[in-house]
Amino acid sequence: MQLIKFETHDQASAWIADQIISSLIKNPNLILCMASGDTPAKVCEHLVSKLIEGKTDYSKLFFLGLDEWYGIGPEDTGSCAFSFYQRLINPLGLQKDRYHFFNALSDDPASECKKMDDLIEEKGGIDFMLVGVGMNGHIGFNEPGTPFDIKSHIIDLDEITINVGQKYFSEAKKLEKGITIGLGHLLNSKTVIVQANGIKKAEIINRTVNDDINESLPSSVIRLHTNGFLVLDHAAASLIEE
Ligand code: F6R
């Protein structure tokens, strides 16, 4: 894993967007998987404007949504799908055959997970993953204790995730389970960026870098990835003990 620090979140986000674009230029069939949440919002802004202004061909790009609150539909402004549509799918005009999200309203989550795993396999694996870090070290909805080799799964959310997750919703929401691409897919992905910004992430980032690599700290998985990057702004990097 490589640790890369930028002064600002905007600089970090612009750099990440450039990495995605150069991967796409090298491989026009890029399979890109991204988290929602606050962290990658600026990457999406840069990505959309750079792709459009640079006239980059993204007609073969395929996008995967990393995760979803189980039981929450895409029309809910707090859902992951809603933000994927707002940030990428609609601005880039991606057609239905160019992206896939979990259907979190399905009453058969196991088959949703199989659908995702089969699709990833059929596409030859994920090329580029961009994920955030939860306050408890989760990645996607791979909560503390999740095996590093797990594929897509449904999971009971950690209390911290349930509480922090309220920030995405306009009114109090009963959040219980998440459906997510697993850490096994992350380890198999050709490139992985874990991004974090802000002082509130500084402590979990220090643990990500310095604690033992352990399933009780999902974000530590990035240190096992030979083409993994931890990309931080100054504040998120500020508590890293050298
Ligand atoms: C959301 C997701 C989560 C977030 C994490 C950080 O799709 O996968 O794991 O990346 O909770 O959230 P933010 O970016 O809002 O701090």
PDB file of C-alpha atoms and ligand atoms in Angstrom:
ATOM      1  CA  MET A   1       0.000   0.000   0.000  1.00  0.00           C
ATOM      2  CA  GLN A   2       1.107   3.504  -0.761  1.00  0.00           C
ATOM      3  CA  LEU A   3       0.190   6.433   1.498  1.00  0.00           C
ATOM      4  CA  ILE A   4      -0.394   9.675  -0.404  1.00  0.00           C
ATOM      5  CA  LYS A   5      -1.072  12.952   1.379  1.00  0.00           C
ATOM      6  CA  PHE A   6      -2.434  16.165  -0.070  1.00  0.00           C
ATOM      7  CA  GLU A   7      -2.883  19.504   1.609  1.00  0.00           C
ATOM      8  CA  THR A   8      -6.575  19.728   0.755  1.00  0.00           C
ATOM      9  CA  HIS A   9      -9.437  17.343   0.107  1.00  0.00           C
ATOM     10  CA  ASP A  10     -10.014  19.021  -3.235  1.00  0.00           C
ATOM     11  CA  GLN A  11      -6.429  18.353  -4.377  1.00  0.00           C
ATOM     12  CA  ALA A  12      -6.713  14.718  -3.273  1.00  0.00           C
ATOM     13  CA  SER A  13     -10.036  14.367  -5.094  1.00  0.00           C
ATOM     14  CA  ALA A  14      -8.701  15.884  -8.331  1.00  0.00           C
ATOM     15  CA  TRP A  15      -5.731  13.491  -8.217  1.00  0.00           C
ATOM     16  CA  ILE A  16      -8.024  10.490  -7.729  1.00  0.00           C
ATOM     17  CA  ALA A  17     -10.214  11.592 -10.646  1.00  0.00           C
ATOM     18  CA  ASP A  18      -7.044  11.762 -12.793  1.00  0.00           C
ATOM     19  CA  GLN A  19      -6.104   8.216 -11.744  1.00  0.00           C
ATOM     20  CA  ILE A  20      -9.539   6.935 -12.762  1.00  0.00           C
ATOM     21  CA  ILE A  21      -9.321   8.735 -16.096  1.00  0.00           C
ATOM     22  CA  SER A  22      -5.858   7.419 -16.915  1.00  0.00           C
ATOM     23  CA  SER A  23      -7.028   3.890 -16.040  1.00  0.00           C
ATOM     24  CA  LEU A  24     -10.012   4.408 -18.350  1.00  0.00           C
ATOM     25  CA  ILE A  25      -7.809   5.646 -21.181  1.00  0.00           C
ATOM     26  CA  LYS A  26      -5.618   2.537 -20.813  1.00  0.00           C
ATOM     27  CA  ASN A  27      -8.673   0.274 -20.513  1.00  0.00           C
ATOM     28  CA  PRO A  28     -11.857   1.684 -22.101  1.00  0.00           C
ATOM     29  CA  ASN A  29     -13.832  -1.268 -20.644  1.00  0.00           C
ATOM     30  CA  LEU A  30     -12.928  -0.181 -17.109  1.00  0.00           C
ATOM     31  CA  ILE A  31     -15.042  -1.700 -14.321  1.00  0.00           C
ATOM     32  CA  LEU A  32     -15.242   1.057 -11.748  1.00  0.00           C
ATOM     33  CA  CYS A  33     -16.709   0.467  -8.303  1.00  0.00           C
ATOM     34  CA  MET A  34     -17.321   3.362  -5.953  1.00  0.00           C
ATOM     35  CA  ALA A  35     -18.709   4.069  -2.517  1.00  0.00           C
ATOM     36  CA  SER A  36     -21.255   6.785  -1.923  1.00  0.00           C
ATOM     37  CA  GLY A  37     -21.119   8.886   1.241  1.00  0.00           C
ATOM     38  CA  ASP A  38     -19.500  12.294   1.683  1.00  0.00           C
ATOM     39  CA  THR A  39     -15.896  11.343   0.969  1.00  0.00           C
ATOM     40  CA  PRO A  40     -16.003  10.699  -2.820  1.00  0.00           C
ATOM     41  CA  ALA A  41     -18.414  13.533  -3.674  1.00  0.00           C
ATOM     42  CA  LYS A  42     -15.630  15.813  -4.907  1.00  0.00           C
ATOM     43  CA  VAL A  43     -13.975  13.016  -6.879  1.00  0.00           C
ATOM     44  CA  CYS A  44     -17.279  12.614  -8.728  1.00  0.00           C
ATOM     45  CA  GLU A  45     -17.427  16.354  -9.477  1.00  0.00           C
ATOM     46  CA  HIS A  46     -13.878  16.332 -10.853  1.00  0.00           C
ATOM     47  CA  LEU A  47     -14.454  13.087 -12.702  1.00  0.00           C
ATOM     48  CA  VAL A  48     -17.573  14.312 -14.484  1.00  0.00           C
ATOM     49  CA  SER A  49     -16.086  17.653 -15.499  1.00  0.00           C
ATOM     50  CA  LYS A  50     -12.730  16.189 -16.550  1.00  0.00           C
ATOM     51  CA  LEU A  51     -14.375  13.410 -18.583  1.00  0.00           C
ATOM     52  CA  ILE A  52     -16.675  15.838 -20.356  1.00  0.00           C
ATOM     53  CA  GLU A  53     -14.166  18.673 -20.861  1.00  0.00           C
ATOM     54  CA  GLY A  54     -11.397  16.257 -21.858  1.00  0.00           C
ATOM     55  CA  LYS A  55     -13.766  14.542 -24.308  1.00  0.00           C
ATOM     56  CA  THR A  56     -12.624  11.203 -22.887  1.00  0.00           C
ATOM     57  CA  ASP A  57     -14.490   8.238 -24.350  1.00  0.00           C
ATOM     58  CA  TYR A  58     -16.364   6.635 -21.449  1.00  0.00           C
ATOM     59  CA  SER A  59     -18.924   4.815 -23.581  1.00  0.00           C
ATOM     60  CA  LYS A  60     -17.638   1.403 -22.445  1.00  0.00           C
ATOM     61  CA  LEU A  61     -17.129   2.285 -18.778  1.00  0.00           C
ATOM     62  CA  PHE A  62     -19.104   0.037 -16.424  1.00  0.00           C
ATOM     63  CA  PHE A  63     -20.026   1.331 -12.966  1.00  0.00           C
ATOM     64  CA  LEU A  64     -20.800  -0.733  -9.852  1.00  0.00           C
ATOM     65  CA  GLY A  65     -22.350   0.711  -6.710  1.00  0.00           C
ATOM     66  CA  LEU A  66     -20.433  -0.598  -3.718  1.00  0.00           C
ATOM     67  CA  ASP A  67     -23.282  -0.928  -1.257  1.00  0.00           C
ATOM     68  CA  GLU A  68     -26.756   0.032  -0.112  1.00  0.00           C
ATOM     69  CA  TRP A  69     -28.836   0.405   3.024  1.00  0.00           C
ATOM     70  CA  TYR A  70     -31.012  -2.712   2.943  1.00  0.00           C
ATOM     71  CA  GLY A  71     -34.691  -1.812   2.669  1.00  0.00           C
ATOM     72  CA  ILE A  72     -34.041   1.694   1.308  1.00  0.00           C
ATOM     73  CA  GLY A  73     -35.037   2.410  -2.289  1.00  0.00           C
ATOM     74  CA  PRO A  74     -33.220   4.528  -4.880  1.00  0.00           C
ATOM     75  CA  GLU A  75     -35.786   7.333  -4.689  1.00  0.00           C
ATOM     76  CA  ASP A  76     -34.823   8.008  -1.044  1.00  0.00           C
ATOM     77  CA  THR A  77     -32.374  10.926  -1.076  1.00  0.00           C
ATOM     78  CA  GLY A  78     -30.298   9.196   1.620  1.00  0.00           C
ATOM     79  CA  SER A  79     -29.791   6.002  -0.385  1.00  0.00           C
ATOM     80  CA  CYS A  80     -26.473   5.210  -1.999  1.00  0.00           C
ATOM     81  CA  ALA A  81     -28.234   4.742  -5.341  1.00  0.00           C
ATOM     82  CA  PHE A  82     -29.662   8.256  -5.177  1.00  0.00           C
ATOM     83  CA  SER A  83     -26.201   9.739  -4.828  1.00  0.00           C
ATOM     84  CA  PHE A  84     -24.785   7.526  -7.616  1.00  0.00           C
ATOM     85  CA  TYR A  85     -27.525   8.802  -9.941  1.00  0.00           C
ATOM     86  CA  GLN A  86     -27.030  12.421  -8.898  1.00  0.00           C
ATOM     87  CA  ARG A  87     -23.249  12.410  -9.027  1.00  0.00           C
ATOM     88  CA  LEU A  88     -22.376  10.130 -11.936  1.00  0.00           C
ATOM     89  CA  ILE A  89     -25.091   8.250 -13.760  1.00  0.00           C
ATOM     90  CA  ASN A  90     -27.236  11.242 -14.720  1.00  0.00           C
ATOM     91  CA  PRO A  91     -24.446  13.805 -15.366  1.00  0.00           C
ATOM     92  CA  LEU A  92     -22.592  11.274 -17.548  1.00  0.00           C
ATOM     93  CA  GLY A  93     -25.788   9.994 -19.148  1.00  0.00           C
ATOM     94  CA  LEU A  94     -24.847   6.368 -18.450  1.00  0.00           C
ATOM     95  CA  GLN A  95     -27.444   4.004 -19.882  1.00  0.00           C
ATOM     96  CA  LYS A  96     -28.879   1.088 -17.869  1.00  0.00           C
ATOM     97  CA  ASP A  97     -26.487  -1.433 -19.420  1.00  0.00           C
ATOM     98  CA  ARG A  98     -23.502   0.574 -18.139  1.00  0.00           C
ATOM     99  CA  TYR A  99     -24.116   0.243 -14.402  1.00  0.00           C
ATOM    100  CA  HIS A 100     -25.407  -2.045 -11.687  1.00  0.00           C
ATOM    101  CA  PHE A 101     -26.521  -1.428  -8.102  1.00  0.00           C
ATOM    102  CA  PHE A 102     -27.873  -3.790  -5.465  1.00  0.00           C
ATOM    103  CA  ASN A 103     -31.658  -3.810  -5.330  1.00  0.00           C
ATOM    104  CA  ALA A 104     -31.987  -3.177  -1.600  1.00  0.00           C
ATOM    105  CA  LEU A 105     -35.770  -3.580  -1.773  1.00  0.00           C
ATOM    106  CA  SER A 106     -35.510  -7.185  -2.910  1.00  0.00           C
ATOM    107  CA  ASP A 107     -36.891  -9.712  -0.442  1.00  0.00           C
ATOM    108  CA  ASP A 108     -34.198 -12.109  -1.626  1.00  0.00           C
ATOM    109  CA  PRO A 109     -30.909 -10.398  -0.703  1.00  0.00           C
ATOM    110  CA  ALA A 110     -28.956 -13.636  -1.198  1.00  0.00           C
ATOM    111  CA  SER A 111     -29.883 -13.658  -4.876  1.00  0.00           C
ATOM    112  CA  GLU A 112     -28.996  -9.930  -5.129  1.00  0.00           C
ATOM    113  CA  CYS A 113     -25.557 -10.817  -3.773  1.00  0.00           C
ATOM    114  CA  LYS A 114     -25.212 -13.719  -6.205  1.00  0.00           C
ATOM    115  CA  LYS A 115     -26.229 -11.448  -9.073  1.00  0.00           C
ATOM    116  CA  MET A 116     -23.492  -8.991  -8.076  1.00  0.00           C
ATOM    117  CA  ASP A 117     -20.844 -11.706  -7.633  1.00  0.00           C
ATOM    118  CA  ASP A 118     -21.765 -13.345 -10.955  1.00  0.00           C
ATOM    119  CA  LEU A 119     -21.611  -9.994 -12.723  1.00  0.00           C
ATOM    120  CA  ILE A 120     -18.199  -9.191 -11.261  1.00  0.00           C
ATOM    121  CA  GLU A 121     -16.936 -12.597 -12.359  1.00  0.00           C
ATOM    122  CA  GLU A 122     -18.445 -12.259 -15.835  1.00  0.00           C
ATOM    123  CA  LYS A 123     -16.731  -8.866 -16.213  1.00  0.00           C
ATOM    124  CA  GLY A 124     -13.378 -10.370 -15.220  1.00  0.00           C
ATOM    125  CA  GLY A 125     -13.201  -8.641 -11.830  1.00  0.00           C
ATOM    126  CA  ILE A 126     -13.223  -5.040 -10.689  1.00  0.00           C
ATOM    127  CA  ASP A 127     -10.519  -2.831 -12.199  1.00  0.00           C
ATOM    128  CA  PHE A 128     -10.710   0.207  -9.960  1.00  0.00           C
ATOM    129  CA  MET A 129     -12.301   0.637  -6.544  1.00  0.00           C
ATOM    130  CA  LEU A 130     -12.673   3.910  -4.671  1.00  0.00           C
ATOM    131  CA  VAL A 131     -13.931   3.532  -1.111  1.00  0.00           C
ATOM    132  CA  GLY A 132     -14.266   5.588   2.047  1.00  0.00           C
ATOM    133  CA  VAL A 133     -13.655   4.640   5.679  1.00  0.00           C
ATOM    134  CA  GLY A 134     -16.348   4.576   8.333  1.00  0.00           C
ATOM    135  CA  MET A 135     -15.775   5.976  11.808  1.00  0.00           C
ATOM    136  CA  ASN A 136     -15.470   2.332  12.972  1.00  0.00           C
ATOM    137  CA  GLY A 137     -13.075   1.424  10.163  1.00  0.00           C
ATOM    138  CA  HIS A 138     -15.703  -0.177   7.942  1.00  0.00           C
ATOM    139  CA  ILE A 139     -15.266  -0.292   4.177  1.00  0.00           C
ATOM    140  CA  GLY A 140     -18.526  -0.374   2.287  1.00  0.00           C
ATOM    141  CA  PHE A 141     -20.708  -2.187   4.793  1.00  0.00           C
ATOM    142  CA  ASN A 142     -17.939  -4.602   5.700  1.00  0.00           C
ATOM    143  CA  GLU A 143     -18.240  -3.969   9.403  1.00  0.00           C
ATOM    144  CA  PRO A 144     -15.601  -4.858  12.018  1.00  0.00           C
ATOM    145  CA  GLY A 145     -15.214  -8.646  12.184  1.00  0.00           C
ATOM    146  CA  THR A 146     -16.044  -9.235   8.490  1.00  0.00           C
ATOM    147  CA  PRO A 147     -13.748 -11.848   6.915  1.00  0.00           C
ATOM    148  CA  PHE A 148     -11.223 -10.386   4.479  1.00  0.00           C
ATOM    149  CA  ASP A 149     -12.122 -12.984   1.831  1.00  0.00           C
ATOM    150  CA  ILE A 150     -15.890 -12.446   1.849  1.00  0.00           C
ATOM    151  CA  LYS A 151     -17.807 -11.675  -1.377  1.00  0.00           C
ATOM    152  CA  SER A 152     -21.118  -9.785  -1.601  1.00  0.00           C
ATOM    153  CA  HIS A 153     -23.242 -10.180   1.498  1.00  0.00           C
ATOM    154  CA  ILE A 154     -25.969  -8.740   3.699  1.00  0.00           C
ATOM    155  CA  ILE A 155     -24.919  -7.744   7.185  1.00  0.00           C
ATOM    156  CA  ASP A 156     -26.305  -6.397  10.463  1.00  0.00           C
ATOM    157  CA  LEU A 157     -25.007  -2.862  10.726  1.00  0.00           C
ATOM    158  CA  ASP A 158     -22.773  -1.809  13.571  1.00  0.00           C
ATOM    159  CA  GLU A 159     -24.258   0.692  16.024  1.00  0.00           C
ATOM    160  CA  ILE A 160     -21.769   3.371  14.948  1.00  0.00           C
ATOM    161  CA  THR A 161     -22.808   2.918  11.308  1.00  0.00           C
ATOM    162  CA  ILE A 162     -26.504   3.165  12.217  1.00  0.00           C
ATOM    163  CA  ASN A 163     -25.924   6.388  14.145  1.00  0.00           C
ATOM    164  CA  VAL A 164     -23.510   8.045  11.704  1.00  0.00           C
ATOM    165  CA  GLY A 165     -25.700   6.943   8.765  1.00  0.00           C
ATOM    166  CA  GLN A 166     -28.494   9.250   9.899  1.00  0.00           C
ATOM    167  CA  LYS A 167     -26.527  12.159   8.400  1.00  0.00           C
ATOM    168  CA  TYR A 168     -27.519  11.131   4.868  1.00  0.00           C
ATOM    169  CA  PHE A 169     -31.270  11.194   5.526  1.00  0.00           C
ATOM    170  CA  SER A 170     -33.652  14.124   5.791  1.00  0.00           C
ATOM    171  CA  GLU A 171     -35.526  12.431   8.656  1.00  0.00           C
ATOM    172  CA  ALA A 172     -34.670   9.777  11.270  1.00  0.00           C
ATOM    173  CA  LYS A 173     -34.363   6.402   9.545  1.00  0.00           C
ATOM    174  CA  LYS A 174     -34.493   2.872  10.881  1.00  0.00           C
ATOM    175  CA  LEU A 175     -31.252   1.420   9.528  1.00  0.00           C
ATOM    176  CA  GLU A 176     -30.599  -2.211  10.381  1.00  0.00           C
ATOM    177  CA  LYS A 177     -28.822  -4.021   7.587  1.00  0.00           C
ATOM    178  CA  GLY A 178     -26.538  -3.228   4.719  1.00  0.00           C
ATOM    179  CA  ILE A 179     -25.885  -5.058   1.465  1.00  0.00           C
ATOM    180  CA  THR A 180     -22.368  -4.730   0.190  1.00  0.00           C
ATOM    181  CA  ILE A 181     -19.610  -5.889  -2.108  1.00  0.00           C
ATOM    182  CA  GLY A 182     -17.134  -7.757   0.092  1.00  0.00           C
ATOM    183  CA  LEU A 183     -13.507  -7.291   1.000  1.00  0.00           C
ATOM    184  CA  GLY A 184     -12.603 -10.359  -1.081  1.00  0.00           C
ATOM    185  CA  HIS A 185     -13.587  -8.356  -4.164  1.00  0.00           C
ATOM    186  CA  LEU A 186     -11.538  -5.424  -2.891  1.00  0.00           C
ATOM    187  CA  LEU A 187      -8.459  -7.596  -2.505  1.00  0.00           C
ATOM    188  CA  ASN A 188      -8.995  -8.923  -6.046  1.00  0.00           C
ATOM    189  CA  SER A 189      -9.569  -5.489  -7.558  1.00  0.00           C
ATOM    190  CA  LYS A 190      -6.655  -4.360  -9.738  1.00  0.00           C
ATOM    191  CA  THR A 191      -6.412  -0.914  -8.119  1.00  0.00           C
ATOM    192  CA  VAL A 192      -7.949   0.217  -4.837  1.00  0.00           C
ATOM    193  CA  ILE A 193      -8.013   3.692  -3.356  1.00  0.00           C
ATOM    194  CA  VAL A 194      -9.186   4.268   0.191  1.00  0.00           C
ATOM    195  CA  GLN A 195      -9.849   7.979   0.606  1.00  0.00           C
ATOM    196  CA  ALA A 196     -10.369   9.919   3.828  1.00  0.00           C
ATOM    197  CA  ASN A 197     -10.584  13.563   4.721  1.00  0.00           C
ATOM    198  CA  GLY A 198     -11.155  15.756   7.723  1.00  0.00           C
ATOM    199  CA  ILE A 199     -10.042  15.677  11.334  1.00  0.00           C
ATOM    200  CA  LYS A 200     -12.912  13.352  12.321  1.00  0.00           C
ATOM    201  CA  LYS A 201     -11.234  10.561  10.352  1.00  0.00           C
ATOM    202  CA  ALA A 202      -7.737  11.207  11.779  1.00  0.00           C
ATOM    203  CA  GLU A 203      -7.920   8.656  14.577  1.00  0.00           C
ATOM    204  CA  ILE A 204      -9.303   5.784  12.494  1.00  0.00           C
ATOM    205  CA  ILE A 205      -6.730   6.585   9.819  1.00  0.00           C
ATOM    206  CA  ASN A 206      -3.905   6.370  12.330  1.00  0.00           C
ATOM    207  CA  ARG A 207      -5.270   2.968  13.392  1.00  0.00           C
ATOM    208  CA  THR A 208      -5.611   1.912   9.744  1.00  0.00           C
ATOM    209  CA  VAL A 209      -1.931   2.625   9.232  1.00  0.00           C
ATOM    210  CA  ASN A 210      -0.468   1.525  12.568  1.00  0.00           C
ATOM    211  CA  ASP A 211      -2.679  -1.139  14.193  1.00  0.00           C
ATOM    212  CA  ASP A 212      -2.209  -4.802  13.353  1.00  0.00           C
ATOM    213  CA  ILE A 213      -3.823  -5.858  10.093  1.00  0.00           C
ATOM    214  CA  ASN A 214      -6.898  -7.550  11.459  1.00  0.00           C
ATOM    215  CA  GLU A 215     -10.494  -8.328  10.508  1.00  0.00           C
ATOM    216  CA  SER A 216     -11.636  -6.333  13.544  1.00  0.00           C
ATOM    217  CA  LEU A 217     -10.374  -3.269  11.625  1.00  0.00           C
ATOM    218  CA  PRO A 218     -11.644  -3.683   8.036  1.00  0.00           C
ATOM    219  CA  SER A 219      -9.781  -0.627   6.719  1.00  0.00           C
ATOM    220  CA  SER A 220      -6.457  -2.303   7.583  1.00  0.00           C
ATOM    221  CA  VAL A 221      -7.140  -4.634   4.616  1.00  0.00           C
ATOM    222  CA  ILE A 222      -5.782  -1.963   2.288  1.00  0.00           C
ATOM    223  CA  ARG A 223      -2.275  -2.667   3.601  1.00  0.00           C
ATOM    224  CA  LEU A 224      -2.504  -6.160   2.077  1.00  0.00           C
ATOM    225  CA  HIS A 225      -3.151  -4.793  -1.409  1.00  0.00           C
ATOM    226  CA  THR A 226      -0.091  -4.514  -3.625  1.00  0.00           C
ATOM    227  CA  ASN A 227      -1.735  -1.811  -5.731  1.00  0.00           C
ATOM    228  CA  GLY A 228      -3.598  -0.128  -2.895  1.00  0.00           C
ATOM    229  CA  PHE A 229      -3.474   3.565  -2.014  1.00  0.00           C
ATOM    230  CA  LEU A 230      -4.536   5.450   1.076  1.00  0.00           C
ATOM    231  CA  VAL A 231      -5.208   8.999  -0.093  1.00  0.00           C
ATOM    232  CA  LEU A 232      -5.628  11.640   2.595  1.00  0.00           C
ATOM    233  CA  ASP A 233      -5.945  15.329   3.119  1.00  0.00           C
ATOM    234  CA  HIS A 234      -3.782  17.054   5.714  1.00  0.00           C
ATOM    235  CA  ALA A 235      -6.394  16.805   8.490  1.00  0.00           C
ATOM    236  CA  ALA A 236      -7.090  13.082   8.072  1.00  0.00           C
ATOM    237  CA  ALA A 237      -3.339  12.396   8.072  1.00  0.00           C
ATOM    238  CA  SER A 238      -2.649  14.614  11.081  1.00  0.00           C
ATOM    239  CA  LEU A 239      -2.629  11.905  13.786  1.00  0.00           C
ATOM    240  CA  ILE A 240      -0.546   9.305  11.954  1.00  0.00           C
ATOM    241  CA  GLU A 241       2.242   8.259  14.286  1.00  0.00           C
ATOM    242  CA  GLU A 242       5.357   7.900  12.165  1.00  0.00           C
TER     243      GLU A 242
HETATM  244  C1  F6R B   1     -20.943   4.328   1.517  1.00  0.00           C
HETATM  245  C2  F6R B   1     -19.917   3.458   2.105  1.00  0.00           C
HETATM  246  C3  F6R B   1     -19.410   3.730   3.463  1.00  0.00           C
HETATM  247  C4  F6R B   1     -18.720   5.094   3.522  1.00  0.00           C
HETATM  248  C5  F6R B   1     -18.130   5.361   4.905  1.00  0.00           C
HETATM  249  C6  F6R B   1     -17.599   6.785   5.006  1.00  0.00           C
HETATM  250  O1  F6R B   1     -21.295   3.871   0.232  1.00  0.00           O
HETATM  251  O2  F6R B   1     -19.513   2.508   1.487  1.00  0.00           O
HETATM  252  O3  F6R B   1     -18.513   2.720   3.839  1.00  0.00           O
HETATM  253  O4  F6R B   1     -17.701   5.125   2.568  1.00  0.00           O
HETATM  254  O5  F6R B   1     -19.090   5.168   5.893  1.00  0.00           O
HETATM  255  O6  F6R B   1     -18.661   7.676   4.872  1.00  0.00           O
HETATM  256  P1  F6R B   1     -18.415   9.219   4.587  1.00  0.00           P
HETATM  257  O7  F6R B   1     -17.693   9.283   3.284  1.00  0.00           O
HETATM  258  O8  F6R B   1     -19.783   9.845   4.519  1.00  0.00           O
HETATM  259  O9  F6R B   1     -17.577   9.729   5.702  1.00  0.00           O
END
